[in-house]
């Protein structure tokens, strides 16, 4: 029985990055021998065991055979006769197909497929033709591109991914798995790289056609010097990542302009009514991919209101209070402020706007605090025998409080 550390732990160690998780492979053992050695079986599809002391997972070296479309149609074989190289060859990328003996002191890397070479060259390259058997690997390559943004996809690997898309493999992915990989990629340092990779192989048009439709759609150059809507959205999500915003804000940043992809071409480069169209498309995407409610609700609000946030300095007090009420800001103030943050990313995600001030964010926060200062309970009690007047009276008091604020000059 020999144990090896494999995959991402070896890769990240060679890159000088912190190792978060350690994957272990055991060669030359049977399930019965693992149990006799004190390991606890936990795997469902193939034999995985928990170490009796560290509680880390140890998987038996295995081979696999594809039996059906998609990523679930596999039969696994794990036994003492499976070699380390047979286990590594089934992995996705060469940089993830390296191993190191767990108990060896020499630190020698077992690298049968050139992973160290590709690490140095900053290349994502598939290990073997078995890559094409699992469509999740397309999403993983895209996610890795968001994490390791200076890597490129090898031309032969991109061609293989294109073939997988054309063969319909991506269409077999279940929504939960698509969102799992997309959400992880959104939380990386350069989310735009994930979508670059998905577009280059044609997968984005299959899993997120509403987003894919944005490339080639022009916007007014005065407000969007980058012109292309797809380019703009990528700048927006990269700004959200640079600010360290959490997933709901990044999701809202990604989906806020979907309505522009549905603007009739004869109306370009203007996009009147894109907010309303965008709401429908965001709801459609979130339902199809089963996106969590917190991400969905913020994305819908950002699609609907980002234009109003941009115009906030021009709004009258009554309109501002109506905006707060429409966004349920008095019950969920943080969600409203997160929507403003997503709209702020929309502002900065434009060519030449990196240093442009955005006073709307601080102003809307002041507007919310002023409106919150109104004591709704006192007003309700003052209405006495006319409870029907309560909503109107509270609204009027909030308008008065907001109207007393100093309004910053538009940038």
Short mmCIF file of C-alpha atoms in Angstrom, two decimals:
data_model
loop_
_atom_site.label_atom_id
_atom_site.label_comp_id
_atom_site.label_asym_id
_atom_site.label_seq_id
_atom_site.Cartn_x
_atom_site.Cartn_y
_atom_site.Cartn_z
CA UNK A 1 0.00 0.00 0.00
CA UNK A 2 1.42 3.39 -1.07
CA UNK A 3 -0.24 6.76 -0.52
CA UNK A 4 0.20 9.88 -2.62
CA UNK A 5 -0.87 13.52 -2.42
CA UNK A 6 -2.31 14.37 -5.82
CA UNK A 7 -3.94 17.11 -7.86
CA UNK A 8 -4.49 20.63 -6.63
CA UNK A 9 -2.35 20.33 -3.52
CA UNK A 10 0.71 19.48 -5.60
CA UNK A 11 -0.12 22.17 -8.17
CA UNK A 12 -0.61 24.94 -5.60
CA UNK A 13 2.52 23.95 -3.69
CA UNK A 14 4.57 24.24 -6.89
CA UNK A 15 3.00 27.64 -7.56
CA UNK A 16 3.89 28.80 -4.07
CA UNK A 17 0.23 29.16 -3.09
CA UNK A 18 -1.39 28.10 0.18
CA UNK A 19 -2.65 24.52 0.02
CA UNK A 20 -6.27 24.48 1.14
CA UNK A 21 -7.21 20.83 0.62
CA UNK A 22 -5.11 17.71 0.18
CA UNK A 23 -6.40 14.92 -2.02
CA UNK A 24 -4.90 11.48 -1.35
CA UNK A 25 -4.75 8.41 -3.56
CA UNK A 26 -3.91 4.94 -2.29
CA UNK A 27 -2.24 2.48 -4.68
CA UNK A 28 -1.97 -1.27 -4.11
CA UNK A 29 -4.80 -1.73 -1.64
CA UNK A 30 -8.26 -3.25 -1.63
CA UNK A 31 -11.27 -1.84 0.21
CA UNK A 32 -10.95 -4.69 2.71
CA UNK A 33 -7.32 -3.81 3.43
CA UNK A 34 -8.23 -0.15 3.97
CA UNK A 35 -10.90 -1.11 6.50
CA UNK A 36 -8.49 -3.50 8.23
CA UNK A 37 -6.01 -0.61 8.54
CA UNK A 38 -8.58 1.44 10.43
CA UNK A 39 -9.94 3.60 7.60
CA UNK A 40 -13.69 4.34 7.54
CA UNK A 41 -15.48 3.96 4.18
CA UNK A 42 -17.50 7.02 3.12
CA UNK A 43 -17.60 6.91 -0.69
CA UNK A 44 -20.76 6.21 -2.65
CA UNK A 45 -19.71 5.98 -6.30
CA UNK A 46 -16.19 4.71 -5.65
CA UNK A 47 -14.19 3.70 -2.55
CA UNK A 48 -13.22 6.70 -0.40
CA UNK A 49 -12.09 6.35 3.20
CA UNK A 50 -11.48 8.63 6.17
CA UNK A 51 -8.07 8.43 7.83
CA UNK A 52 -8.51 7.19 11.41
CA UNK A 53 -6.48 10.08 12.89
CA UNK A 54 -6.55 13.04 10.51
CA UNK A 55 -10.06 12.36 9.11
CA UNK A 56 -8.79 13.38 5.66
CA UNK A 57 -10.19 11.52 2.66
CA UNK A 58 -8.18 8.80 0.95
CA UNK A 59 -9.44 7.39 -2.37
CA UNK A 60 -8.31 4.13 -3.91
CA UNK A 61 -6.62 4.56 -7.28
CA UNK A 62 -9.30 4.01 -9.89
CA UNK A 63 -10.15 3.87 -13.55
CA UNK A 64 -13.47 4.83 -15.09
CA UNK A 65 -15.54 4.00 -18.13
CA UNK A 66 -18.21 6.26 -19.60
CA UNK A 67 -21.56 4.56 -20.05
CA UNK A 68 -24.03 7.43 -20.68
CA UNK A 69 -24.11 11.11 -21.71
CA UNK A 70 -23.40 13.82 -19.16
CA UNK A 71 -21.21 13.67 -16.10
CA UNK A 72 -22.98 10.95 -14.12
CA UNK A 73 -22.72 8.15 -16.65
CA UNK A 74 -19.54 6.46 -15.39
CA UNK A 75 -18.58 3.04 -14.07
CA UNK A 76 -15.58 3.05 -11.73
CA UNK A 77 -13.05 0.33 -11.04
CA UNK A 78 -10.93 0.64 -7.89
CA UNK A 79 -8.70 -2.18 -6.70
CA UNK A 80 -5.11 -3.07 -5.85
CA UNK A 81 -4.24 -3.65 -9.50
CA UNK A 82 -4.87 0.00 -10.56
CA UNK A 83 -1.62 1.93 -10.95
CA UNK A 84 -0.96 5.55 -10.05
CA UNK A 85 -0.50 6.49 -13.70
CA UNK A 86 -3.84 4.88 -14.59
CA UNK A 87 -5.45 7.01 -11.90
CA UNK A 88 -3.72 10.22 -13.01
CA UNK A 89 -4.54 9.79 -16.69
CA UNK A 90 -8.26 10.10 -15.97
CA UNK A 91 -7.78 13.59 -14.48
CA UNK A 92 -8.71 16.76 -16.31
CA UNK A 93 -5.58 18.89 -16.78
CA UNK A 94 -1.90 18.09 -16.75
CA UNK A 95 -1.34 20.59 -13.94
CA UNK A 96 -3.80 18.56 -11.84
CA UNK A 97 -2.29 15.18 -12.77
CA UNK A 98 0.83 15.26 -10.63
CA UNK A 99 1.53 13.35 -7.42
CA UNK A 100 3.98 13.19 -4.53
CA UNK A 101 4.58 10.25 -2.19
CA UNK A 102 3.03 11.19 1.12
CA UNK A 103 5.72 9.49 3.22
CA UNK A 104 8.72 10.39 1.04
CA UNK A 105 11.21 12.99 2.21
CA UNK A 106 12.80 13.68 -1.18
CA UNK A 107 9.82 15.69 -2.45
CA UNK A 108 10.06 14.08 -5.90
CA UNK A 109 7.10 14.94 -8.14
CA UNK A 110 5.57 12.13 -10.17
CA UNK A 111 4.60 13.88 -13.38
CA UNK A 112 3.89 11.49 -16.25
CA UNK A 113 1.96 14.01 -18.38
CA UNK A 114 4.05 17.19 -18.25
CA UNK A 115 2.21 19.13 -15.60
CA UNK A 116 5.32 20.99 -14.42
CA UNK A 117 6.08 22.04 -17.99
CA UNK A 118 2.55 23.42 -18.39
CA UNK A 119 2.73 25.19 -15.04
CA UNK A 120 5.84 27.02 -16.21
CA UNK A 121 4.25 27.81 -19.57
CA UNK A 122 0.99 28.90 -17.86
CA UNK A 123 -1.10 26.56 -20.00
CA UNK A 124 -4.26 24.56 -19.32
CA UNK A 125 -3.88 21.32 -21.28
CA UNK A 126 -6.05 18.21 -21.06
CA UNK A 127 -4.35 14.99 -20.01
CA UNK A 128 -6.02 12.63 -22.46
CA UNK A 129 -9.06 12.12 -24.67
CA UNK A 130 -10.92 11.01 -21.52
CA UNK A 131 -11.36 14.73 -20.81
CA UNK A 132 -14.21 14.73 -23.34
CA UNK A 133 -16.22 12.25 -21.30
CA UNK A 134 -17.10 14.74 -18.54
CA UNK A 135 -18.67 18.11 -19.51
CA UNK A 136 -18.11 19.50 -16.02
CA UNK A 137 -14.46 19.73 -17.01
CA UNK A 138 -15.30 22.59 -19.39
CA UNK A 139 -16.70 24.53 -16.44
CA UNK A 140 -13.68 23.62 -14.32
CA UNK A 141 -11.22 24.87 -16.94
CA UNK A 142 -13.18 28.12 -17.14
CA UNK A 143 -13.18 28.44 -13.36
CA UNK A 144 -9.44 27.79 -13.21
CA UNK A 145 -8.98 30.59 -15.76
CA UNK A 146 -10.71 32.97 -13.35
CA UNK A 147 -8.35 31.88 -10.57
CA UNK A 148 -5.13 31.66 -12.59
CA UNK A 149 -5.79 34.59 -14.88
CA UNK A 150 -2.37 34.52 -16.57
CA UNK A 151 -2.93 30.97 -17.88
CA UNK A 152 -4.23 30.27 -21.37
CA UNK A 153 -6.10 27.26 -22.72
CA UNK A 154 -4.05 25.09 -25.06
CA UNK A 155 -5.45 25.27 -28.63
CA UNK A 156 -5.99 21.51 -28.76
CA UNK A 157 -7.87 21.62 -25.46
CA UNK A 158 -10.09 24.44 -26.69
CA UNK A 159 -10.83 22.45 -29.87
CA UNK A 160 -11.74 19.44 -27.76
CA UNK A 161 -14.09 21.55 -25.65
CA UNK A 162 -15.69 22.91 -28.82
CA UNK A 163 -16.26 19.35 -30.00
CA UNK A 164 -17.87 18.50 -26.66
CA UNK A 165 -20.23 21.46 -26.96
CA UNK A 166 -21.17 20.50 -30.53
CA UNK A 167 -21.78 16.91 -29.39
CA UNK A 168 -24.33 18.16 -26.84
CA UNK A 169 -22.36 17.12 -23.78
CA UNK A 170 -22.87 20.51 -22.10
CA UNK A 171 -26.62 20.19 -22.55
CA UNK A 172 -26.59 17.18 -20.21
CA UNK A 173 -25.33 19.23 -17.25
CA UNK A 174 -27.82 19.65 -14.42
CA UNK A 175 -28.56 23.27 -13.38
CA UNK A 176 -27.26 22.87 -9.84
CA UNK A 177 -23.83 21.80 -11.08
CA UNK A 178 -23.65 24.63 -13.60
CA UNK A 179 -24.43 27.19 -10.91
CA UNK A 180 -22.01 25.56 -8.48
CA UNK A 181 -19.13 26.02 -10.90
CA UNK A 182 -20.22 29.47 -12.09
CA UNK A 183 -20.63 30.76 -8.54
CA UNK A 184 -17.19 29.49 -7.58
CA UNK A 185 -15.71 31.18 -10.63
CA UNK A 186 -17.49 34.43 -9.80
CA UNK A 187 -15.71 34.44 -6.46
CA UNK A 188 -12.26 34.24 -8.05
CA UNK A 189 -9.97 37.21 -8.73
CA UNK A 190 -10.83 37.65 -12.44
CA UNK A 191 -14.32 36.28 -13.12
CA UNK A 192 -14.28 37.66 -16.66
CA UNK A 193 -11.69 35.05 -17.64
CA UNK A 194 -14.17 32.30 -16.88
CA UNK A 195 -16.61 33.73 -19.39
CA UNK A 196 -13.85 34.30 -21.95
CA UNK A 197 -13.12 30.58 -21.87
CA UNK A 198 -16.79 29.58 -22.01
CA UNK A 199 -17.38 31.87 -24.98
CA UNK A 200 -14.32 30.68 -26.88
CA UNK A 201 -15.53 27.08 -26.90
CA UNK A 202 -19.22 27.90 -27.42
CA UNK A 203 -20.38 26.69 -24.00
CA UNK A 204 -21.68 30.05 -22.81
CA UNK A 205 -24.30 30.13 -25.57
CA UNK A 206 -25.62 26.81 -24.25
CA UNK A 207 -25.61 27.43 -20.50
CA UNK A 208 -26.21 31.21 -20.39
CA UNK A 209 -27.51 32.34 -23.80
CA UNK A 210 -28.97 35.50 -22.22
CA UNK A 211 -25.46 36.60 -21.23
CA UNK A 212 -23.82 35.40 -24.44
CA UNK A 213 -26.22 37.61 -26.40
CA UNK A 214 -24.61 40.77 -24.99
CA UNK A 215 -21.41 40.57 -27.05
CA UNK A 216 -21.70 42.61 -30.22
CA UNK A 217 -24.52 44.76 -28.82
CA UNK A 218 -23.41 48.44 -28.90
CA UNK A 219 -24.11 51.13 -26.29
CA UNK A 220 -23.84 54.93 -26.61
CA UNK A 221 -20.15 55.81 -26.69
CA UNK A 222 -20.72 58.91 -24.56
CA UNK A 223 -21.69 56.79 -21.54
CA UNK A 224 -19.90 53.60 -22.54
CA UNK A 225 -16.57 54.26 -24.26
CA UNK A 226 -16.03 50.47 -24.40
CA UNK A 227 -19.23 50.36 -26.54
CA UNK A 228 -19.75 46.56 -26.49
CA UNK A 229 -22.21 45.48 -23.80
CA UNK A 230 -20.51 42.14 -23.21
CA UNK A 231 -17.17 43.87 -22.66
CA UNK A 232 -18.87 46.26 -20.24
CA UNK A 233 -20.41 43.48 -18.16
CA UNK A 234 -17.05 41.73 -17.88
CA UNK A 235 -15.51 44.98 -16.61
CA UNK A 236 -18.35 45.27 -14.10
CA UNK A 237 -17.84 41.82 -12.58
CA UNK A 238 -14.08 42.26 -12.44
CA UNK A 239 -14.61 45.50 -10.53
CA UNK A 240 -16.94 43.68 -8.13
CA UNK A 241 -14.21 41.08 -7.61
CA UNK A 242 -11.54 43.73 -7.09
CA UNK A 243 -13.72 45.26 -4.38
CA UNK A 244 -14.07 41.89 -2.68
CA UNK A 245 -17.86 41.93 -2.81
CA UNK A 246 -19.77 38.81 -1.86
CA UNK A 247 -21.54 36.44 -4.23
CA UNK A 248 -25.01 38.11 -4.42
CA UNK A 249 -23.43 41.43 -5.47
CA UNK A 250 -21.23 39.70 -8.04
CA UNK A 251 -24.22 37.81 -9.40
CA UNK A 252 -26.20 41.05 -9.66
CA UNK A 253 -23.26 42.71 -11.42
CA UNK A 254 -23.15 39.84 -13.91
CA UNK A 255 -26.85 39.88 -14.76
CA UNK A 256 -27.77 43.57 -14.45
CA UNK A 257 -27.73 44.39 -18.18
CA UNK A 258 -29.31 41.27 -19.70
CA UNK A 259 -32.13 43.41 -21.08
CA UNK A 260 -29.77 45.08 -23.54
CA UNK A 261 -29.36 41.75 -25.30
CA UNK A 262 -33.07 41.87 -26.13
CA UNK A 263 -33.09 45.43 -27.52
CA UNK A 264 -34.24 45.45 -31.18
CA UNK A 265 -31.21 46.10 -33.38
CA UNK A 266 -32.91 49.04 -35.08
CA UNK A 267 -32.88 50.87 -31.71
CA UNK A 268 -29.14 50.45 -31.10
CA UNK A 269 -27.09 51.92 -29.54
CA UNK A 270 -29.87 53.14 -27.24
CA UNK A 271 -31.62 50.72 -24.92
CA UNK A 272 -34.87 52.26 -23.74
CA UNK A 273 -36.76 49.91 -21.44
CA UNK A 274 -33.89 47.48 -21.03
CA UNK A 275 -34.41 47.43 -17.26
CA UNK A 276 -37.88 45.92 -17.59
CA UNK A 277 -36.73 43.41 -20.18
CA UNK A 278 -33.80 42.60 -17.96
CA UNK A 279 -36.00 41.72 -14.99
CA UNK A 280 -37.77 39.04 -17.01
CA UNK A 281 -34.49 37.61 -18.29
CA UNK A 282 -32.88 37.58 -14.84
CA UNK A 283 -35.87 35.72 -13.44
CA UNK A 284 -35.65 33.28 -16.35
CA UNK A 285 -31.96 32.59 -15.75
CA UNK A 286 -32.37 32.23 -11.99
CA UNK A 287 -35.24 29.79 -12.38
CA UNK A 288 -33.42 27.68 -14.97
CA UNK A 289 -30.13 27.47 -13.05
CA UNK A 290 -31.85 27.28 -9.64
CA UNK A 291 -29.87 30.24 -8.38
CA UNK A 292 -30.33 30.81 -4.61
CA UNK A 293 -32.96 33.30 -3.51
CA UNK A 294 -30.54 35.87 -2.08
CA UNK A 295 -28.67 36.07 -5.38
CA UNK A 296 -31.88 36.06 -7.42
CA UNK A 297 -33.60 38.80 -5.41
CA UNK A 298 -30.62 41.14 -5.54
CA UNK A 299 -30.03 40.48 -9.25
CA UNK A 300 -33.67 41.23 -10.07
CA UNK A 301 -33.54 44.46 -8.07
CA UNK A 302 -30.27 45.56 -9.67
CA UNK A 303 -31.61 44.87 -13.17
CA UNK A 304 -34.70 46.93 -12.41
CA UNK A 305 -33.14 49.81 -10.48
CA UNK A 306 -29.53 50.36 -11.63
CA UNK A 307 -30.60 53.16 -13.94
CA UNK A 308 -32.46 54.85 -11.09
CA UNK A 309 -29.38 54.61 -8.89
CA UNK A 310 -27.42 56.39 -11.62
CA UNK A 311 -30.05 59.14 -11.70
CA UNK A 312 -30.43 59.41 -7.91
CA UNK A 313 -28.93 62.91 -7.67
CA UNK A 314 -31.59 64.21 -10.05
CA UNK A 315 -34.55 62.65 -8.21
CA UNK A 316 -37.01 64.51 -6.04
CA UNK A 317 -37.44 63.44 -2.42
CA UNK A 318 -40.79 61.81 -3.15
CA UNK A 319 -39.28 59.71 -5.94
CA UNK A 320 -36.39 58.66 -3.71
CA UNK A 321 -38.71 57.51 -0.92
CA UNK A 322 -40.80 55.63 -3.48
CA UNK A 323 -37.60 53.92 -4.64
CA UNK A 324 -36.86 52.85 -1.06
CA UNK A 325 -40.38 51.54 -0.61
CA UNK A 326 -40.33 49.67 -3.91
CA UNK A 327 -37.06 48.00 -2.88
CA UNK A 328 -38.43 47.07 0.57
CA UNK A 329 -35.49 49.00 2.00
CA UNK A 330 -37.08 49.61 5.38
CA UNK A 331 -37.38 45.90 6.08
CA UNK A 332 -34.20 44.87 4.25
CA UNK A 333 -31.86 47.87 4.26
CA UNK A 334 -28.68 45.86 3.64
CA UNK A 335 -30.11 44.34 0.48
CA UNK A 336 -30.88 47.85 -0.79
CA UNK A 337 -27.33 48.98 -0.05
CA UNK A 338 -25.98 45.87 -1.78
CA UNK A 339 -28.02 46.80 -4.84
CA UNK A 340 -26.40 50.25 -4.74
CA UNK A 341 -22.98 48.56 -4.55
CA UNK A 342 -23.83 46.47 -7.62
CA UNK A 343 -24.88 49.65 -9.44
CA UNK A 344 -21.62 51.27 -8.36
CA UNK A 345 -19.81 48.42 -10.11
CA UNK A 346 -21.88 49.24 -13.19
CA UNK A 347 -20.58 52.81 -13.00
CA UNK A 348 -16.92 51.88 -12.64
CA UNK A 349 -17.07 49.01 -15.13
CA UNK A 350 -16.60 51.34 -18.08
CA UNK A 351 -13.55 52.34 -20.06
CA UNK A 352 -12.00 55.48 -18.58
CA UNK A 353 -14.23 55.55 -15.48
CA UNK A 354 -11.81 53.99 -12.98
CA UNK A 355 -11.34 57.32 -11.20
CA UNK A 356 -14.72 58.88 -11.89
CA UNK A 357 -16.53 59.81 -8.64
CA UNK A 358 -19.80 58.11 -7.80
CA UNK A 359 -21.49 60.28 -5.14
CA UNK A 360 -24.77 58.45 -5.68
CA UNK A 361 -23.67 55.64 -3.36
CA UNK A 362 -23.05 57.81 -0.30
CA UNK A 363 -26.08 59.96 -1.10
CA UNK A 364 -28.49 57.02 -1.30
CA UNK A 365 -27.12 55.68 1.97
CA UNK A 366 -27.84 59.08 3.53
CA UNK A 367 -31.30 59.04 1.97
CA UNK A 368 -32.00 55.65 3.53
CA UNK A 369 -30.77 56.74 6.96
CA UNK A 370 -32.83 59.93 6.83
CA UNK A 371 -35.98 58.03 5.91
CA UNK A 372 -35.26 55.45 8.62
CA UNK A 373 -35.10 58.22 11.21
CA UNK A 374 -38.84 58.74 10.89
CA UNK A 375 -40.68 57.10 13.79
CA UNK A 376 -43.44 55.22 12.02
CA UNK A 377 -44.96 54.09 15.34
CA UNK A 378 -45.46 57.65 16.58
CA UNK A 379 -47.04 58.64 13.28
CA UNK A 380 -49.37 55.64 13.37
CA UNK A 381 -50.53 56.57 16.87
CA UNK A 382 -51.09 60.20 15.86
CA UNK A 383 -53.50 59.11 13.14
CA UNK A 384 -55.88 57.95 15.86
CA UNK A 385 -59.24 57.07 14.40
CA UNK A 386 -58.08 57.33 10.79
CA UNK A 387 -55.75 54.33 10.32
CA UNK A 388 -56.22 54.55 6.55
CA UNK A 389 -54.05 57.69 6.64
CA UNK A 390 -51.06 55.91 8.22
CA UNK A 391 -49.19 54.86 5.02
CA UNK A 392 -49.63 58.30 3.46
CA UNK A 393 -48.53 60.08 6.65
CA UNK A 394 -45.43 57.92 7.07
CA UNK A 395 -44.53 58.42 3.41
CA UNK A 396 -44.93 62.21 3.75
CA UNK A 397 -42.73 62.29 6.86
CA UNK A 398 -40.03 60.32 5.10
CA UNK A 399 -40.20 62.64 2.10
CA UNK A 400 -39.74 65.62 4.42
CA UNK A 401 -36.75 63.99 6.11
CA UNK A 402 -35.13 63.17 2.77
CA UNK A 403 -35.90 66.62 1.39
CA UNK A 404 -33.83 68.22 4.16
CA UNK A 405 -30.64 66.49 2.99
CA UNK A 406 -27.92 68.40 1.19
CA UNK A 407 -27.80 67.13 -2.36
CA UNK A 408 -24.30 66.54 -3.80
CA UNK A 409 -23.51 67.84 -7.26
CA UNK A 410 -23.70 65.27 -10.05
CA UNK A 411 -20.30 64.15 -11.34
#
